[in-house]
């Protein structure tokens, strides 16, 4: 099976499967399914984004024990990035690290072990993760796909990612009073009102000077319909990309107690549905309180955080498999960006992201370490056999 790793990965990379190229998305999915071979294949499609669920049984089980999740879409790249090449033990190309290298391994290990396992397992192939996963993973869940545990092959350098931040996209609109720019005292400048809001948010949620596990507000846009210099703007909009940590559920306690163990124990005691509801209510109320009467808050997107207990059965089994193959304990890591695991978390499923070694995802010179792909296969093979 190892002789298929590089040819398959290169073939996947060669297809420019960006989310705006529906033909390429279908082509890359068909290529993956052709490699999988003789299994039951359920096809799904929403808004032109194809996906598939593959399993050994003739009919879909009510619930899978494990789902291997792979996204086959990539972010845009230069034409030459879709021409994979090897150099110094690395495979270069768009999606090599995120995540066509891992996708190839998930396909191959599933193909190798799925029919030999005593428990129900599935391979989930989607084509819209880079734009949120709403038409792939989430849509399949809406159609009844369930699992106890999901492993997504996102880039982690063999770290096990069990926590990721949730996402809120919000707009805050301020209203003022227009006037001639020469007579600003006769108006009320909506941009200055926006600045007051920004000052308050920066005080409550300062930007960390280095990587930190805390809630962050990224100021994405400042807009006004004002088209001229000599007018006091009477309307302004500021837009935020907010990434919040699961611990925000216990915000007061979180601020008072800095113990990571304490937060971990608290998170274990509640179900994820409560985390979602309480996070939403608490954070939105908090944002509105910060803004006060200076503006109006509009929430455009609310996505829950990812959380799976690092001491859970599946994570412990994965850690054991990693240690056996790599001869060292894996790191448990957190992620600031989201993944499709969050969609399973919303319906009570657990999961982690776990992938091979590489660099430069979404950038020039993206690569994946070739030997790490072989190790990745061995780890997943060991993990699935020992469940």
PDB file of C-alpha atoms in Angstrom, residues 128-374:
ATOM      1  CA  UNK A 128     -16.018  22.709   0.986  1.00  0.00           C
ATOM      2  CA  UNK A 129     -14.081  22.707   4.262  1.00  0.00           C
ATOM      3  CA  UNK A 130     -12.091  25.798   3.294  1.00  0.00           C
ATOM      4  CA  UNK A 131     -15.316  27.823   3.180  1.00  0.00           C
ATOM      5  CA  UNK A 132     -16.893  26.425   6.343  1.00  0.00           C
ATOM      6  CA  UNK A 133     -17.942  22.845   5.638  1.00  0.00           C
ATOM      7  CA  UNK A 134     -21.654  23.676   5.580  1.00  0.00           C
ATOM      8  CA  UNK A 135     -22.400  21.840   2.310  1.00  0.00           C
ATOM      9  CA  UNK A 136     -20.212  18.827   3.035  1.00  0.00           C
ATOM     10  CA  UNK A 137     -19.698  17.621   6.591  1.00  0.00           C
ATOM     11  CA  UNK A 138     -22.561  19.591   8.111  1.00  0.00           C
ATOM     12  CA  UNK A 139     -24.964  18.625   5.335  1.00  0.00           C
ATOM     13  CA  UNK A 140     -24.158  14.937   5.792  1.00  0.00           C
ATOM     14  CA  UNK A 141     -24.835  15.294   9.514  1.00  0.00           C
ATOM     15  CA  UNK A 142     -28.188  16.889   8.692  1.00  0.00           C
ATOM     16  CA  UNK A 143     -28.893  13.813   6.566  1.00  0.00           C
ATOM     17  CA  UNK A 144     -28.352  11.544   9.562  1.00  0.00           C
ATOM     18  CA  UNK A 145     -24.644  10.689   9.493  1.00  0.00           C
ATOM     19  CA  UNK A 146     -23.465  10.033  13.070  1.00  0.00           C
ATOM     20  CA  UNK A 147     -20.250   8.913  14.734  1.00  0.00           C
ATOM     21  CA  UNK A 148     -18.810   8.385  18.189  1.00  0.00           C
ATOM     22  CA  UNK A 149     -15.437   9.739  17.082  1.00  0.00           C
ATOM     23  CA  UNK A 150     -14.186  11.630  14.036  1.00  0.00           C
ATOM     24  CA  UNK A 151     -10.577  12.062  12.981  1.00  0.00           C
ATOM     25  CA  UNK A 152      -9.917  14.812  10.440  1.00  0.00           C
ATOM     26  CA  UNK A 153      -6.505  14.851   8.765  1.00  0.00           C
ATOM     27  CA  UNK A 154      -5.805  18.553   9.147  1.00  0.00           C
ATOM     28  CA  UNK A 155      -2.190  19.772   9.485  1.00  0.00           C
ATOM     29  CA  UNK A 156      -0.930  19.220  13.041  1.00  0.00           C
ATOM     30  CA  UNK A 157       2.671  17.925  12.741  1.00  0.00           C
ATOM     31  CA  UNK A 158       1.558  14.791  14.623  1.00  0.00           C
ATOM     32  CA  UNK A 159       0.134  16.848  17.480  1.00  0.00           C
ATOM     33  CA  UNK A 160      -3.371  15.855  18.587  1.00  0.00           C
ATOM     34  CA  UNK A 161      -5.691  18.850  18.373  1.00  0.00           C
ATOM     35  CA  UNK A 162      -8.601  18.432  20.771  1.00  0.00           C
ATOM     36  CA  UNK A 163      -9.657  22.070  21.220  1.00  0.00           C
ATOM     37  CA  UNK A 164     -10.318  24.887  18.775  1.00  0.00           C
ATOM     38  CA  UNK A 165     -11.872  28.307  19.069  1.00  0.00           C
ATOM     39  CA  UNK A 166     -15.409  29.145  18.064  1.00  0.00           C
ATOM     40  CA  UNK A 167     -16.178  31.892  15.569  1.00  0.00           C
ATOM     41  CA  UNK A 168     -18.403  34.959  15.626  1.00  0.00           C
ATOM     42  CA  UNK A 169     -18.634  37.411  12.749  1.00  0.00           C
ATOM     43  CA  UNK A 170     -20.311  40.592  13.894  1.00  0.00           C
ATOM     44  CA  UNK A 171     -21.041  44.076  12.604  1.00  0.00           C
ATOM     45  CA  UNK A 172     -21.520  47.106  14.806  1.00  0.00           C
ATOM     46  CA  UNK A 173     -23.330  50.054  13.238  1.00  0.00           C
ATOM     47  CA  UNK A 174     -23.157  53.576  14.582  1.00  0.00           C
ATOM     48  CA  UNK A 175     -25.560  56.391  13.737  1.00  0.00           C
ATOM     49  CA  UNK A 176     -24.649  60.076  13.836  1.00  0.00           C
ATOM     50  CA  UNK A 177     -25.813  63.293  12.221  1.00  0.00           C
ATOM     51  CA  UNK A 178     -24.497  64.658   8.942  1.00  0.00           C
ATOM     52  CA  UNK A 179     -23.169  68.185   8.567  1.00  0.00           C
ATOM     53  CA  UNK A 180     -20.771  70.144   6.394  1.00  0.00           C
ATOM     54  CA  UNK A 181     -17.173  69.155   7.051  1.00  0.00           C
ATOM     55  CA  UNK A 182     -16.285  72.755   7.827  1.00  0.00           C
ATOM     56  CA  UNK A 183     -18.798  72.794  10.685  1.00  0.00           C
ATOM     57  CA  UNK A 184     -18.291  69.460  12.495  1.00  0.00           C
ATOM     58  CA  UNK A 185     -19.823  70.807  15.710  1.00  0.00           C
ATOM     59  CA  UNK A 186     -23.149  70.953  13.904  1.00  0.00           C
ATOM     60  CA  UNK A 187     -23.126  67.199  13.286  1.00  0.00           C
ATOM     61  CA  UNK A 188     -22.349  63.963  15.085  1.00  0.00           C
ATOM     62  CA  UNK A 189     -19.562  61.943  13.492  1.00  0.00           C
ATOM     63  CA  UNK A 190     -20.438  58.231  13.300  1.00  0.00           C
ATOM     64  CA  UNK A 191     -16.769  57.309  12.855  1.00  0.00           C
ATOM     65  CA  UNK A 192     -15.793  58.945  16.147  1.00  0.00           C
ATOM     66  CA  UNK A 193     -18.574  56.940  17.797  1.00  0.00           C
ATOM     67  CA  UNK A 194     -17.083  53.827  16.218  1.00  0.00           C
ATOM     68  CA  UNK A 195     -13.670  54.767  17.616  1.00  0.00           C
ATOM     69  CA  UNK A 196     -15.112  54.931  21.130  1.00  0.00           C
ATOM     70  CA  UNK A 197     -16.439  51.401  20.666  1.00  0.00           C
ATOM     71  CA  UNK A 198     -13.073  50.216  19.364  1.00  0.00           C
ATOM     72  CA  UNK A 199     -11.320  51.693  22.387  1.00  0.00           C
ATOM     73  CA  UNK A 200     -13.670  49.858  24.744  1.00  0.00           C
ATOM     74  CA  UNK A 201     -13.250  46.540  22.920  1.00  0.00           C
ATOM     75  CA  UNK A 202      -9.467  46.895  22.843  1.00  0.00           C
ATOM     76  CA  UNK A 203      -9.466  47.494  26.590  1.00  0.00           C
ATOM     77  CA  UNK A 204     -11.593  44.417  27.297  1.00  0.00           C
ATOM     78  CA  UNK A 205      -9.956  42.160  24.683  1.00  0.00           C
ATOM     79  CA  UNK A 206      -6.418  43.433  24.010  1.00  0.00           C
ATOM     80  CA  UNK A 207      -4.551  41.844  21.123  1.00  0.00           C
ATOM     81  CA  UNK A 208      -2.020  39.360  22.546  1.00  0.00           C
ATOM     82  CA  UNK A 209       1.623  40.170  21.849  1.00  0.00           C
ATOM     83  CA  UNK A 210       2.324  36.503  21.157  1.00  0.00           C
ATOM     84  CA  UNK A 211       0.318  33.331  20.650  1.00  0.00           C
ATOM     85  CA  UNK A 212      -2.098  32.882  23.538  1.00  0.00           C
ATOM     86  CA  UNK A 213      -5.145  30.770  24.304  1.00  0.00           C
ATOM     87  CA  UNK A 214      -7.602  33.624  24.735  1.00  0.00           C
ATOM     88  CA  UNK A 215     -10.548  35.188  22.958  1.00  0.00           C
ATOM     89  CA  UNK A 216      -9.524  37.645  20.239  1.00  0.00           C
ATOM     90  CA  UNK A 217     -11.292  40.355  18.255  1.00  0.00           C
ATOM     91  CA  UNK A 218      -9.868  41.009  14.796  1.00  0.00           C
ATOM     92  CA  UNK A 219     -11.006  44.352  13.390  1.00  0.00           C
ATOM     93  CA  UNK A 220     -11.684  43.314   9.786  1.00  0.00           C
ATOM     94  CA  UNK A 221     -13.338  46.376   8.243  1.00  0.00           C
ATOM     95  CA  UNK A 222     -14.301  49.993   8.922  1.00  0.00           C
ATOM     96  CA  UNK A 223     -16.872  51.331   6.478  1.00  0.00           C
ATOM     97  CA  UNK A 224     -18.952  54.432   5.884  1.00  0.00           C
ATOM     98  CA  UNK A 225     -21.234  55.365   2.983  1.00  0.00           C
ATOM     99  CA  UNK A 226     -19.620  58.805   3.025  1.00  0.00           C
ATOM    100  CA  UNK A 227     -18.191  59.558  -0.442  1.00  0.00           C
ATOM    101  CA  UNK A 228     -16.702  62.995   0.103  1.00  0.00           C
ATOM    102  CA  UNK A 229     -14.211  64.754   2.359  1.00  0.00           C
ATOM    103  CA  UNK A 230     -16.379  67.734   3.264  1.00  0.00           C
ATOM    104  CA  UNK A 231     -19.184  65.884   5.009  1.00  0.00           C
ATOM    105  CA  UNK A 232     -19.551  64.612   8.562  1.00  0.00           C
ATOM    106  CA  UNK A 233     -20.426  60.898   8.179  1.00  0.00           C
ATOM    107  CA  UNK A 234     -23.751  60.033   9.766  1.00  0.00           C
ATOM    108  CA  UNK A 235     -23.293  56.261   9.558  1.00  0.00           C
ATOM    109  CA  UNK A 236     -20.413  53.819  10.074  1.00  0.00           C
ATOM    110  CA  UNK A 237     -19.959  50.066  10.335  1.00  0.00           C
ATOM    111  CA  UNK A 238     -17.143  48.169  12.004  1.00  0.00           C
ATOM    112  CA  UNK A 239     -16.803  44.438  11.355  1.00  0.00           C
ATOM    113  CA  UNK A 240     -15.120  41.862  13.572  1.00  0.00           C
ATOM    114  CA  UNK A 241     -13.863  38.298  13.278  1.00  0.00           C
ATOM    115  CA  UNK A 242     -14.094  37.044  16.857  1.00  0.00           C
ATOM    116  CA  UNK A 243     -12.382  33.788  17.843  1.00  0.00           C
ATOM    117  CA  UNK A 244     -13.508  32.660  21.283  1.00  0.00           C
ATOM    118  CA  UNK A 245     -12.256  29.892  23.525  1.00  0.00           C
ATOM    119  CA  UNK A 246     -14.592  27.197  24.922  1.00  0.00           C
ATOM    120  CA  UNK A 247     -13.741  28.367  28.437  1.00  0.00           C
ATOM    121  CA  UNK A 248     -15.744  31.551  27.838  1.00  0.00           C
ATOM    122  CA  UNK A 249     -18.723  29.541  29.089  1.00  0.00           C
ATOM    123  CA  UNK A 250     -17.319  29.970  32.583  1.00  0.00           C
ATOM    124  CA  UNK A 251     -16.105  33.485  31.928  1.00  0.00           C
ATOM    125  CA  UNK A 252     -16.151  34.847  35.480  1.00  0.00           C
ATOM    126  CA  UNK A 253     -14.530  31.709  36.861  1.00  0.00           C
ATOM    127  CA  UNK A 254     -12.097  31.648  33.944  1.00  0.00           C
ATOM    128  CA  UNK A 255     -10.910  35.165  34.740  1.00  0.00           C
ATOM    129  CA  UNK A 256     -10.611  34.400  38.434  1.00  0.00           C
ATOM    130  CA  UNK A 257      -8.961  30.981  38.204  1.00  0.00           C
ATOM    131  CA  UNK A 258      -6.022  30.526  35.842  1.00  0.00           C
ATOM    132  CA  UNK A 259      -5.622  26.789  36.410  1.00  0.00           C
ATOM    133  CA  UNK A 260      -5.742  24.867  33.129  1.00  0.00           C
ATOM    134  CA  UNK A 261      -6.712  21.751  35.063  1.00  0.00           C
ATOM    135  CA  UNK A 262      -9.687  23.578  36.556  1.00  0.00           C
ATOM    136  CA  UNK A 263     -10.929  24.705  33.134  1.00  0.00           C
ATOM    137  CA  UNK A 264     -10.471  21.206  31.758  1.00  0.00           C
ATOM    138  CA  UNK A 265     -12.510  19.672  34.586  1.00  0.00           C
ATOM    139  CA  UNK A 266     -15.261  22.267  34.154  1.00  0.00           C
ATOM    140  CA  UNK A 267     -15.527  21.602  30.423  1.00  0.00           C
ATOM    141  CA  UNK A 268     -15.890  17.878  31.056  1.00  0.00           C
ATOM    142  CA  UNK A 269     -18.907  18.455  33.301  1.00  0.00           C
ATOM    143  CA  UNK A 270     -21.206  19.983  30.680  1.00  0.00           C
ATOM    144  CA  UNK A 271     -22.507  18.758  27.365  1.00  0.00           C
ATOM    145  CA  UNK A 272     -21.543  20.592  24.215  1.00  0.00           C
ATOM    146  CA  UNK A 273     -25.078  21.810  23.457  1.00  0.00           C
ATOM    147  CA  UNK A 274     -24.983  23.833  26.678  1.00  0.00           C
ATOM    148  CA  UNK A 275     -21.569  25.206  25.762  1.00  0.00           C
ATOM    149  CA  UNK A 276     -22.968  26.397  22.422  1.00  0.00           C
ATOM    150  CA  UNK A 277     -26.072  28.036  23.890  1.00  0.00           C
ATOM    151  CA  UNK A 278     -24.319  29.635  26.837  1.00  0.00           C
ATOM    152  CA  UNK A 279     -21.384  30.837  24.776  1.00  0.00           C
ATOM    153  CA  UNK A 280     -23.713  32.467  22.292  1.00  0.00           C
ATOM    154  CA  UNK A 281     -25.905  34.128  24.897  1.00  0.00           C
ATOM    155  CA  UNK A 282     -23.042  35.204  27.112  1.00  0.00           C
ATOM    156  CA  UNK A 283     -20.717  36.534  24.439  1.00  0.00           C
ATOM    157  CA  UNK A 284     -23.356  38.404  22.479  1.00  0.00           C
ATOM    158  CA  UNK A 285     -24.709  39.976  25.669  1.00  0.00           C
ATOM    159  CA  UNK A 286     -21.178  40.930  26.642  1.00  0.00           C
ATOM    160  CA  UNK A 287     -20.489  42.540  23.258  1.00  0.00           C
ATOM    161  CA  UNK A 288     -23.749  44.481  23.460  1.00  0.00           C
ATOM    162  CA  UNK A 289     -22.877  45.631  26.967  1.00  0.00           C
ATOM    163  CA  UNK A 290     -19.482  46.902  25.767  1.00  0.00           C
ATOM    164  CA  UNK A 291     -21.109  48.763  22.870  1.00  0.00           C
ATOM    165  CA  UNK A 292     -23.882  50.180  25.029  1.00  0.00           C
ATOM    166  CA  UNK A 293     -25.882  52.945  23.364  1.00  0.00           C
ATOM    167  CA  UNK A 294     -23.028  53.860  21.021  1.00  0.00           C
ATOM    168  CA  UNK A 295     -24.139  51.437  18.301  1.00  0.00           C
ATOM    169  CA  UNK A 296     -26.169  48.407  17.269  1.00  0.00           C
ATOM    170  CA  UNK A 297     -24.719  44.875  17.148  1.00  0.00           C
ATOM    171  CA  UNK A 298     -25.582  42.456  14.329  1.00  0.00           C
ATOM    172  CA  UNK A 299     -24.320  38.859  14.465  1.00  0.00           C
ATOM    173  CA  UNK A 300     -23.731  37.423  10.980  1.00  0.00           C
ATOM    174  CA  UNK A 301     -22.179  34.080  11.928  1.00  0.00           C
ATOM    175  CA  UNK A 302     -21.933  32.045  15.104  1.00  0.00           C
ATOM    176  CA  UNK A 303     -19.935  28.820  15.044  1.00  0.00           C
ATOM    177  CA  UNK A 304     -19.303  26.737  18.175  1.00  0.00           C
ATOM    178  CA  UNK A 305     -15.871  25.802  19.495  1.00  0.00           C
ATOM    179  CA  UNK A 306     -14.340  22.335  19.266  1.00  0.00           C
ATOM    180  CA  UNK A 307     -13.698  20.348  22.428  1.00  0.00           C
ATOM    181  CA  UNK A 308     -12.933  16.691  23.120  1.00  0.00           C
ATOM    182  CA  UNK A 309     -11.527  15.545  26.441  1.00  0.00           C
ATOM    183  CA  UNK A 310      -7.849  14.658  26.057  1.00  0.00           C
ATOM    184  CA  UNK A 311      -8.407  11.795  28.512  1.00  0.00           C
ATOM    185  CA  UNK A 312     -11.237  10.271  26.494  1.00  0.00           C
ATOM    186  CA  UNK A 313     -11.010   6.683  25.248  1.00  0.00           C
ATOM    187  CA  UNK A 314     -10.286   7.551  21.620  1.00  0.00           C
ATOM    188  CA  UNK A 315      -7.693  10.226  22.318  1.00  0.00           C
ATOM    189  CA  UNK A 316      -5.835   7.914  24.686  1.00  0.00           C
ATOM    190  CA  UNK A 317      -5.848   5.177  22.036  1.00  0.00           C
ATOM    191  CA  UNK A 318      -4.524   7.614  19.432  1.00  0.00           C
ATOM    192  CA  UNK A 319      -1.784   8.786  21.799  1.00  0.00           C
ATOM    193  CA  UNK A 320      -0.775   5.176  22.364  1.00  0.00           C
ATOM    194  CA  UNK A 321      -0.589   4.518  18.609  1.00  0.00           C
ATOM    195  CA  UNK A 322       1.514   7.634  18.037  1.00  0.00           C
ATOM    196  CA  UNK A 323       3.914   6.654  20.798  1.00  0.00           C
ATOM    197  CA  UNK A 324       4.297   3.132  19.419  1.00  0.00           C
ATOM    198  CA  UNK A 325       5.145   4.337  15.895  1.00  0.00           C
ATOM    199  CA  UNK A 326       7.131   7.502  16.668  1.00  0.00           C
ATOM    200  CA  UNK A 327       8.653   6.311  19.957  1.00  0.00           C
ATOM    201  CA  UNK A 328       7.603   9.509  21.726  1.00  0.00           C
ATOM    202  CA  UNK A 329       4.502  10.973  23.303  1.00  0.00           C
ATOM    203  CA  UNK A 330       2.471  13.296  21.073  1.00  0.00           C
ATOM    204  CA  UNK A 331       1.642  16.838  22.104  1.00  0.00           C
ATOM    205  CA  UNK A 332      -1.943  17.798  22.845  1.00  0.00           C
ATOM    206  CA  UNK A 333      -2.445  21.073  20.988  1.00  0.00           C
ATOM    207  CA  UNK A 334      -5.075  23.779  20.582  1.00  0.00           C
ATOM    208  CA  UNK A 335      -6.029  25.553  17.353  1.00  0.00           C
ATOM    209  CA  UNK A 336      -7.114  29.133  16.825  1.00  0.00           C
ATOM    210  CA  UNK A 337      -8.957  28.333  13.580  1.00  0.00           C
ATOM    211  CA  UNK A 338     -11.927  26.026  13.160  1.00  0.00           C
ATOM    212  CA  UNK A 339     -12.330  22.681  11.379  1.00  0.00           C
ATOM    213  CA  UNK A 340     -15.197  20.406  10.364  1.00  0.00           C
ATOM    214  CA  UNK A 341     -14.921  18.615  13.716  1.00  0.00           C
ATOM    215  CA  UNK A 342     -17.060  21.396  15.201  1.00  0.00           C
ATOM    216  CA  UNK A 343     -20.051  20.220  13.152  1.00  0.00           C
ATOM    217  CA  UNK A 344     -19.923  16.817  14.852  1.00  0.00           C
ATOM    218  CA  UNK A 345     -19.407  18.453  18.255  1.00  0.00           C
ATOM    219  CA  UNK A 346     -22.718  20.267  17.767  1.00  0.00           C
ATOM    220  CA  UNK A 347     -24.589  16.956  17.720  1.00  0.00           C
ATOM    221  CA  UNK A 348     -22.659  15.308  20.540  1.00  0.00           C
ATOM    222  CA  UNK A 349     -19.911  13.616  18.535  1.00  0.00           C
ATOM    223  CA  UNK A 350     -16.295  13.780  19.617  1.00  0.00           C
ATOM    224  CA  UNK A 351     -13.265  14.266  17.453  1.00  0.00           C
ATOM    225  CA  UNK A 352      -9.777  15.603  16.869  1.00  0.00           C
ATOM    226  CA  UNK A 353      -7.681  16.858  14.015  1.00  0.00           C
ATOM    227  CA  UNK A 354      -4.474  14.952  13.486  1.00  0.00           C
ATOM    228  CA  UNK A 355      -2.145  15.114  10.517  1.00  0.00           C
ATOM    229  CA  UNK A 356       1.409  14.678   9.196  1.00  0.00           C
ATOM    230  CA  UNK A 357       4.356  17.087   9.151  1.00  0.00           C
ATOM    231  CA  UNK A 358       4.594  19.998   6.734  1.00  0.00           C
ATOM    232  CA  UNK A 359       4.730  23.750   6.361  1.00  0.00           C
ATOM    233  CA  UNK A 360       3.361  26.755   4.471  1.00  0.00           C
ATOM    234  CA  UNK A 361      -0.304  25.830   4.286  1.00  0.00           C
ATOM    235  CA  UNK A 362      -2.231  28.413   2.231  1.00  0.00           C
ATOM    236  CA  UNK A 363       1.111  29.943   1.187  1.00  0.00           C
ATOM    237  CA  UNK A 364       3.775  29.620  -1.478  1.00  0.00           C
ATOM    238  CA  UNK A 365       6.051  26.579  -1.277  1.00  0.00           C
ATOM    239  CA  UNK A 366       3.522  24.465   0.611  1.00  0.00           C
ATOM    240  CA  UNK A 367       4.983  21.050   1.375  1.00  0.00           C
ATOM    241  CA  UNK A 368       4.448  17.850   3.287  1.00  0.00           C
ATOM    242  CA  UNK A 369       7.195  15.610   4.633  1.00  0.00           C
ATOM    243  CA  UNK A 370       7.151  12.373   2.632  1.00  0.00           C
ATOM    244  CA  UNK A 371       8.400  10.114   5.433  1.00  0.00           C
ATOM    245  CA  UNK A 372       5.774  11.566   7.744  1.00  0.00           C
ATOM    246  CA  UNK A 373       3.069  10.379   5.332  1.00  0.00           C
ATOM    247  CA  UNK A 374       4.368   6.831   5.733  1.00  0.00           C
TER     248      UNK A 374
END
